[in-house]
CSV table of C-alpha atoms in Angstrom, one decimal:
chain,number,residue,atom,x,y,z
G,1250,UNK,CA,0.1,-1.1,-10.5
G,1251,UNK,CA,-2.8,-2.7,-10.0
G,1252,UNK,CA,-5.4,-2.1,-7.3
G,1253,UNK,CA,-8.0,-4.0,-4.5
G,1254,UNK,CA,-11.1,-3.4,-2.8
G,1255,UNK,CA,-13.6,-5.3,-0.8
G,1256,UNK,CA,-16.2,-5.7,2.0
G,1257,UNK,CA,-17.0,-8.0,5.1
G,1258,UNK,CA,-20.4,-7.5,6.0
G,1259,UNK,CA,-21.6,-8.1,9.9
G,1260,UNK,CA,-24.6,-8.4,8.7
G,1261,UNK,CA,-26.6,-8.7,5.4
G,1262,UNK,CA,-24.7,-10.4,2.5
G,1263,UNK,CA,-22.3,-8.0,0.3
G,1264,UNK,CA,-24.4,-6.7,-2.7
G,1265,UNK,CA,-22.3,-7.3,-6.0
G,1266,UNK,CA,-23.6,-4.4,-7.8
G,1267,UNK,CA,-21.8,-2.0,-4.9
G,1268,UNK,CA,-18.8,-4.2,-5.0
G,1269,UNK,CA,-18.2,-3.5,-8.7
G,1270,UNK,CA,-19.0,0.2,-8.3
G,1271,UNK,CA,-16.3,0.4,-5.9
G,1272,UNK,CA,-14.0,-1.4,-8.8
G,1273,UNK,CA,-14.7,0.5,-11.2
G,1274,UNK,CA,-14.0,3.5,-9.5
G,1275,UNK,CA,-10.3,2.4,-9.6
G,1276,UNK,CA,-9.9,1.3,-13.1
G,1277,UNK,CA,-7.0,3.2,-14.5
G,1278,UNK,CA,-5.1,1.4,-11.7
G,1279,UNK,CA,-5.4,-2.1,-14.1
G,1280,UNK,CA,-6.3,-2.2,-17.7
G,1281,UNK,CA,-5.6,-5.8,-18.2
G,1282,UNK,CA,-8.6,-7.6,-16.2
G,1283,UNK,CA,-11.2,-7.5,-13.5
G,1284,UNK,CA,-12.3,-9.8,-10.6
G,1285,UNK,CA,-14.7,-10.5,-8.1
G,1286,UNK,CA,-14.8,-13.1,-5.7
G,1287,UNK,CA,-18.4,-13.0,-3.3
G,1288,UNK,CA,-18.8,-15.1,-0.4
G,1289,UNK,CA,-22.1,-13.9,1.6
G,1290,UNK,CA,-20.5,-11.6,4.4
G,1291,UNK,CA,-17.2,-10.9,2.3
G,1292,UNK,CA,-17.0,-9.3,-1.3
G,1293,UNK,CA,-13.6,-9.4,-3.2
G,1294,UNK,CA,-13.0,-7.2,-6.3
G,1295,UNK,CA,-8.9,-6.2,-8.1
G,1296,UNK,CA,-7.9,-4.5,-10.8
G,1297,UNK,CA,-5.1,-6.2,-12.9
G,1298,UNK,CA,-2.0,-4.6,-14.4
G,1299,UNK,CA,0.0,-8.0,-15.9
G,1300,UNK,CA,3.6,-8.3,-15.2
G,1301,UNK,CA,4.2,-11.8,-14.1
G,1302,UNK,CA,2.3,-15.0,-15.9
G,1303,UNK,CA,0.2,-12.2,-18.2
G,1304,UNK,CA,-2.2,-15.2,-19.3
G,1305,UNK,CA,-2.5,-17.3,-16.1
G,1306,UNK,CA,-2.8,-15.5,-13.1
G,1307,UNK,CA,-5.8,-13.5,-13.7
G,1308,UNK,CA,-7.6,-12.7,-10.0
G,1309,UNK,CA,-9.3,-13.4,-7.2
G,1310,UNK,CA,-6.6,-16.5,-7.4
G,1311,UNK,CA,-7.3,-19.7,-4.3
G,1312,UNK,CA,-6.2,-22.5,-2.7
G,1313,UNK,CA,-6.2,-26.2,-4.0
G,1314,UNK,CA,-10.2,-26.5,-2.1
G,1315,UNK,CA,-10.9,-22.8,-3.0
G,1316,UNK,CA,-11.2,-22.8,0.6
G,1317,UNK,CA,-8.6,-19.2,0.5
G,1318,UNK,CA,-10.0,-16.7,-1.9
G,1319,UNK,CA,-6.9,-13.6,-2.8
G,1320,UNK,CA,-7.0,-10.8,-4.4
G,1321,UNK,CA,-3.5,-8.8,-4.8
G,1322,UNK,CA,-1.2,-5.7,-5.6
G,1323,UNK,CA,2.4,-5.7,-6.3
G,1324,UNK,CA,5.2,-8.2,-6.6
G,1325,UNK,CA,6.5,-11.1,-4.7
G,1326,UNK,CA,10.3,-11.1,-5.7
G,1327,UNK,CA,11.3,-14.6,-3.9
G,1328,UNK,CA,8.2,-16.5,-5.2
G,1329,UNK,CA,10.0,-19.3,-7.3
G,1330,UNK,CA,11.9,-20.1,-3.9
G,1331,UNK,CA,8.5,-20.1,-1.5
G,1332,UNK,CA,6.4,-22.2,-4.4
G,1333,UNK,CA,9.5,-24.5,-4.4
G,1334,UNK,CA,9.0,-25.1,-0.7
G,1335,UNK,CA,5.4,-25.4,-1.1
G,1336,UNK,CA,5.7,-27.6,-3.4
G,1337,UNK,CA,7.7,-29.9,-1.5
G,1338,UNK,CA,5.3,-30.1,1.1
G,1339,UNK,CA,2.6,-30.9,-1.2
G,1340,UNK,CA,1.4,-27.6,-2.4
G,1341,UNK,CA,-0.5,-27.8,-5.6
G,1342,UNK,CA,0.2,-24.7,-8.0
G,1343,UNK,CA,-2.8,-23.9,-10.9
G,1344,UNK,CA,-0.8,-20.7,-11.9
G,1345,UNK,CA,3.0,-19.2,-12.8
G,1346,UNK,CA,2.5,-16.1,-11.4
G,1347,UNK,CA,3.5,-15.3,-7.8
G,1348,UNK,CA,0.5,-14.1,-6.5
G,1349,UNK,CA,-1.1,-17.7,-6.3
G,1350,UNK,CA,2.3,-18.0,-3.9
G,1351,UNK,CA,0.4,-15.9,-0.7
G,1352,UNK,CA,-2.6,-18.5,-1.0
G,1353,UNK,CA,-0.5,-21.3,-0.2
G,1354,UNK,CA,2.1,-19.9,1.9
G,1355,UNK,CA,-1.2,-18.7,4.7
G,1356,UNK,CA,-2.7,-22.8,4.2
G,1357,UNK,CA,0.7,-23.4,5.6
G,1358,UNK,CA,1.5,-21.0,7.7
G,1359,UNK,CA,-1.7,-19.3,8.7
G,1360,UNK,CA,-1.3,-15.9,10.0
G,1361,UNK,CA,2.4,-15.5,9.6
G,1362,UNK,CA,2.5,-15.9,5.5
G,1363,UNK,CA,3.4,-12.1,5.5
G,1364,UNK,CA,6.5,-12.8,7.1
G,1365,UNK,CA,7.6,-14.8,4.2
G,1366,UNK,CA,7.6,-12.5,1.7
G,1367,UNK,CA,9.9,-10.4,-0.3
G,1368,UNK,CA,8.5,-7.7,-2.3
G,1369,UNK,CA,6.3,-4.4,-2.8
G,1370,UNK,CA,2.4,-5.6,-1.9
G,1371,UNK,CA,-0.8,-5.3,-0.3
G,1372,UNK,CA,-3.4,-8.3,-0.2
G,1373,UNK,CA,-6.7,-9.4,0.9
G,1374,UNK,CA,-7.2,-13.2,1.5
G,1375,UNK,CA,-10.7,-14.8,2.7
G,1376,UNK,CA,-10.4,-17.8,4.9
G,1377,UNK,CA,-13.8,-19.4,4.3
G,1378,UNK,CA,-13.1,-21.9,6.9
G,1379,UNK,CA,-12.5,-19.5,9.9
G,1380,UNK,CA,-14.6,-16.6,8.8
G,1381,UNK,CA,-11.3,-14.7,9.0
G,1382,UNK,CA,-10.3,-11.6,6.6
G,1383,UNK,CA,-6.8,-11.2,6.3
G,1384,UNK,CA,-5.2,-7.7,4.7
G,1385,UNK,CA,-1.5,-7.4,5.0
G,1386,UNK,CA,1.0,-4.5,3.9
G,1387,UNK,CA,4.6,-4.9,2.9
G,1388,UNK,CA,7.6,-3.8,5.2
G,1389,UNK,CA,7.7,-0.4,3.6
G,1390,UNK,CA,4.7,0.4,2.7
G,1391,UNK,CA,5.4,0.7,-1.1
G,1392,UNK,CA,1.4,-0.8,-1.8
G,1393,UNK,CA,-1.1,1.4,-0.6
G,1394,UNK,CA,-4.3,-0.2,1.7
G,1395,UNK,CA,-6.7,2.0,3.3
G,1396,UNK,CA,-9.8,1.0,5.2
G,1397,UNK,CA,-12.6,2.3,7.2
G,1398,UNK,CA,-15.2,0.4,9.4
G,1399,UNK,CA,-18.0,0.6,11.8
G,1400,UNK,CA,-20.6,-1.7,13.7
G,1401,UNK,CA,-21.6,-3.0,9.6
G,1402,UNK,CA,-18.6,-4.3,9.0
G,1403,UNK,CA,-15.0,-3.5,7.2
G,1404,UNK,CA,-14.8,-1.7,3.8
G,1405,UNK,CA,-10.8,-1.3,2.1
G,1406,UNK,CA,-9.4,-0.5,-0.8
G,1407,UNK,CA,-5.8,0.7,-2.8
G,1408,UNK,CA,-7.5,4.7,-2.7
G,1409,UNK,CA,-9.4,6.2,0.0
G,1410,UNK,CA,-11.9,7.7,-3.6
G,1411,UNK,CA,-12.4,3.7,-4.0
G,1412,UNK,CA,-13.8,3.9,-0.1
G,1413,UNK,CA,-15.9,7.1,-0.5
G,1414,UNK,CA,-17.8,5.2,-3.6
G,1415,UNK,CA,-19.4,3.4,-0.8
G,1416,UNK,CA,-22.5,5.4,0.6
G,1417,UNK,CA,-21.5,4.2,4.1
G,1418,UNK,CA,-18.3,5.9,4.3
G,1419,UNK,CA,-18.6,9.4,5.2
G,1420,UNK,CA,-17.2,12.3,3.5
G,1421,UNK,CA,-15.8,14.4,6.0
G,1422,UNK,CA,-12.5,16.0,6.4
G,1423,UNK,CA,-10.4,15.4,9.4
G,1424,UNK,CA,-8.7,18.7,9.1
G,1425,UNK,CA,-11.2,20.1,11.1
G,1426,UNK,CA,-9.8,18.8,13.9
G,1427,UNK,CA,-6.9,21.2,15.2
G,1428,UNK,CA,-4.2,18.4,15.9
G,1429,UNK,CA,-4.9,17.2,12.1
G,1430,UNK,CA,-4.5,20.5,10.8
G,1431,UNK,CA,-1.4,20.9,13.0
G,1432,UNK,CA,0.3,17.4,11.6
G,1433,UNK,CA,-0.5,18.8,8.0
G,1434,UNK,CA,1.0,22.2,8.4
G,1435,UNK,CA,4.0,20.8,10.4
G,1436,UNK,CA,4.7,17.9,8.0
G,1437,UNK,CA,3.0,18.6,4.5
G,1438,UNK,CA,1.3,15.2,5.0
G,1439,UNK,CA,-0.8,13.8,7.8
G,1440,UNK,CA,1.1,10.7,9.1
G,1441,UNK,CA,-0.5,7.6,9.0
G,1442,UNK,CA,-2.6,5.6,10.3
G,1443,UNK,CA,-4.5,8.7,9.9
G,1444,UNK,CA,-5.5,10.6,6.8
G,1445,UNK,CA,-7.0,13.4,5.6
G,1446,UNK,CA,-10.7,11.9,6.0
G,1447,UNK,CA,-12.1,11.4,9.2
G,1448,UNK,CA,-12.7,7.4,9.9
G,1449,UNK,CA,-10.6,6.2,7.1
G,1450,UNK,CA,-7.2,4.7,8.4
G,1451,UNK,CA,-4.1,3.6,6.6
G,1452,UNK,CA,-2.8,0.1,7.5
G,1453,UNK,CA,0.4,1.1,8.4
G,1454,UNK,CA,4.2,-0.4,6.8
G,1455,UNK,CA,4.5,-3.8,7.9
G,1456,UNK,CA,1.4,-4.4,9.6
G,1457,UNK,CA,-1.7,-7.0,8.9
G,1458,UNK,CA,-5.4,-6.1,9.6
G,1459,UNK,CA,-7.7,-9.6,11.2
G,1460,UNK,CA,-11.1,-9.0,10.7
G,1461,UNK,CA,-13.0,-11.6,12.2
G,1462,UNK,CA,-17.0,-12.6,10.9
G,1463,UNK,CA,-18.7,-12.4,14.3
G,1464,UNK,CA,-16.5,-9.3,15.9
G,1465,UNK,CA,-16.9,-6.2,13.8
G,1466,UNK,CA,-14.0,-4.9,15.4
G,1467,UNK,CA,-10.8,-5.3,13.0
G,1468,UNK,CA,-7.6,-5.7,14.7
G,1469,UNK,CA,-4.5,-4.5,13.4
G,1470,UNK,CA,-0.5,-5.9,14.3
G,1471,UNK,CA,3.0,-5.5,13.2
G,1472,UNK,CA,4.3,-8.9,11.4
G,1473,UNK,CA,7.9,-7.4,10.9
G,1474,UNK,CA,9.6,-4.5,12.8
G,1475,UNK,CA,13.0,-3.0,11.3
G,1476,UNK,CA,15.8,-4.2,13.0
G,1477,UNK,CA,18.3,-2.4,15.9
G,1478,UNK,CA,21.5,-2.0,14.2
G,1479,UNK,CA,23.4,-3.6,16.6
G,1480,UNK,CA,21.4,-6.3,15.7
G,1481,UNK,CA,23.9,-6.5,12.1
G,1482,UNK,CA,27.2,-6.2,14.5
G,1483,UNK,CA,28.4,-3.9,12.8
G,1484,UNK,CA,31.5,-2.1,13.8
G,1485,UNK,CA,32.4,1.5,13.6
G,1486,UNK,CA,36.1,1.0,13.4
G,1487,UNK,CA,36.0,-1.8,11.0
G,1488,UNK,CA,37.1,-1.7,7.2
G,1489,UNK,CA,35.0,0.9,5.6
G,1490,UNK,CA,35.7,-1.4,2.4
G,1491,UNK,CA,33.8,-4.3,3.7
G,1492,UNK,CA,30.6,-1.9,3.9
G,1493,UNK,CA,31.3,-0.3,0.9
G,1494,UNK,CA,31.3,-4.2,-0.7
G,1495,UNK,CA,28.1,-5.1,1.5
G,1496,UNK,CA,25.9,-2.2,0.1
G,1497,UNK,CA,27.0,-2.9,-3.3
G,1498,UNK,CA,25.7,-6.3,-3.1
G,1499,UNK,CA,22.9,-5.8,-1.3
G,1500,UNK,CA,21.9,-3.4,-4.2
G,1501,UNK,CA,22.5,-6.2,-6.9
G,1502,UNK,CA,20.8,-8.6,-5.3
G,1503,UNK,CA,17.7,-5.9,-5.0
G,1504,UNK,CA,18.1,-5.2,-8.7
G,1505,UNK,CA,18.3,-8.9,-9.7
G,1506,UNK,CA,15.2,-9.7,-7.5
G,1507,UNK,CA,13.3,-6.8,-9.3
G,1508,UNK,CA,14.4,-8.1,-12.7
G,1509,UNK,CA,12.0,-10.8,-12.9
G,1510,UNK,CA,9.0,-10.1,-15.4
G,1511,UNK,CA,7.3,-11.4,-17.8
G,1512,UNK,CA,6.6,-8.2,-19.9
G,1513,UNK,CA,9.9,-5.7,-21.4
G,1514,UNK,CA,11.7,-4.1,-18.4
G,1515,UNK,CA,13.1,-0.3,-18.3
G,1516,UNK,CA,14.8,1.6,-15.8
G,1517,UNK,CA,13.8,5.0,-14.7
G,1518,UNK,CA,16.5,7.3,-13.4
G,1519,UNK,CA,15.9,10.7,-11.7
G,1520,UNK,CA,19.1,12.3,-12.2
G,1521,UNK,CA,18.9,13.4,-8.3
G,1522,UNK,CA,20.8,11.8,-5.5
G,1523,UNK,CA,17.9,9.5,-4.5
């Protein structure tokens, strides 16, 4: 795993010495390498655990123009087929990994990159150009991304202890309020967007997060939604082979797709029925 954090500032410039606290704080989450990418009102800062182009793809990673900055957690499992696009459209690639792939899948498509992608991740990506902070969460919420604000600005980060490094975000529980307490005891977990920590919200499964330089006021959207059933046609009284045969494959094409590495592979099993 590896981990992100970062700031947008609506008002003084981020301070780099606060930026790397924050990172530090989250170290055990990536042995391999450290980044930072600072840009006035935004502050970038990752963690790096290598599995895909080890030597290469250290982080923040950017566009041809540097004009995207990206820093990223998890793994993009259809990334040789959305670089080969790119590339056909005149993409220019400085890395092998596939985190250099989100860069240049947003300078094409703007806003709607997450929709591309196949994999486990959460990402922050500066567009210098529009002033525009862009965090994004994948379908299922496999990555983690929290993040609190207020009329300064937008702080996130892969661990709500990575947020409360930052003297602006408050430590105070939200299990003081009745209704929190109730979802904890009814569920065992509070549900998110909330947490456990009052004014620190979890970007929810599927979602993206625009924080825009000028409007302190992050808004948040769903960029995929799981799909009716109906929407598969699938038939109750049809050949219970046939969905036997299309669960099988969809669960060797999953494997396959998570196969790809650049580091030794293993297999964990849990000898339950999960």
């Amino acid at each position: 795993m590896c981990g992100i954090c970062g700031i947008a500032s609506a008002g003084q410039p981020v301070e780099q010495a606060l930026l790397q606290q924050m990172n530090q704080t989250m170290v055990h989450r990536g042995p391999d390498g450290a980044g930072v990418h600072l840009a006035d009102a935004v502050g970038l800062a990752m963690r790096r655990l290598s599995i895909i182009d080890v030597v290469g793809s250290d982080q923040p990673l950017y566009n041809e123009d540097q004009r995207i900055a990206l820093v990223f957690n998890g793994e993009i499992y259809n990334f040789r087929e959305l670089r080969h696009n790119l590339q056909q459209q005149g993409h220019v690639f400085r890395t092998d990994g596939d985190g250099e792939t989100i860069a240049h899948l947003y300078e094409q498509y703007g806003m709607d990159a997450p929709k591309y992608l196949r994999g486990q991740f959460a990402f922050a990506l500066w567009d210098s150009a529009e002033k525009r902070l862009l965090l994004a969460r994948d379908r299922f919420g496999q990555k983690p991304l929290y993040y609190y604000h207020d009329a300064e600005g937008l702080i996130f980060a892969s661990e709500i202890k990575v947020l409360l490094a930052h003297p602006r975000v408050p430590r105070e529980s939200a299990l003081n309020d009745p209704q929190m307490l109730a979802l904890y005891l009814g569920y065992g977990y509070i549900p998110a967007p909330q947490t456990a920590f009052r004014g620190i919200s979890a970007l929810l499964p599927g979602h993206r997060l625009i924080w825009q330089e000028g409007n302190p006021e992050p808004h948040t959207e769903p960029y995929w939604e799981l799909p009716e059933i109906s929407a598969h046609n699938l038939d109750a009284s049809g050949d219970i082979r046939r969905y036997v045969e299309m669960v099988r494959e969809g669960l060797r094409e999953a494997t396959e797709l998570r196969m790809i590495a650049d580091v030794p592979l293993g297999a964990f099993l849990s000898g339950g029925l999960d």
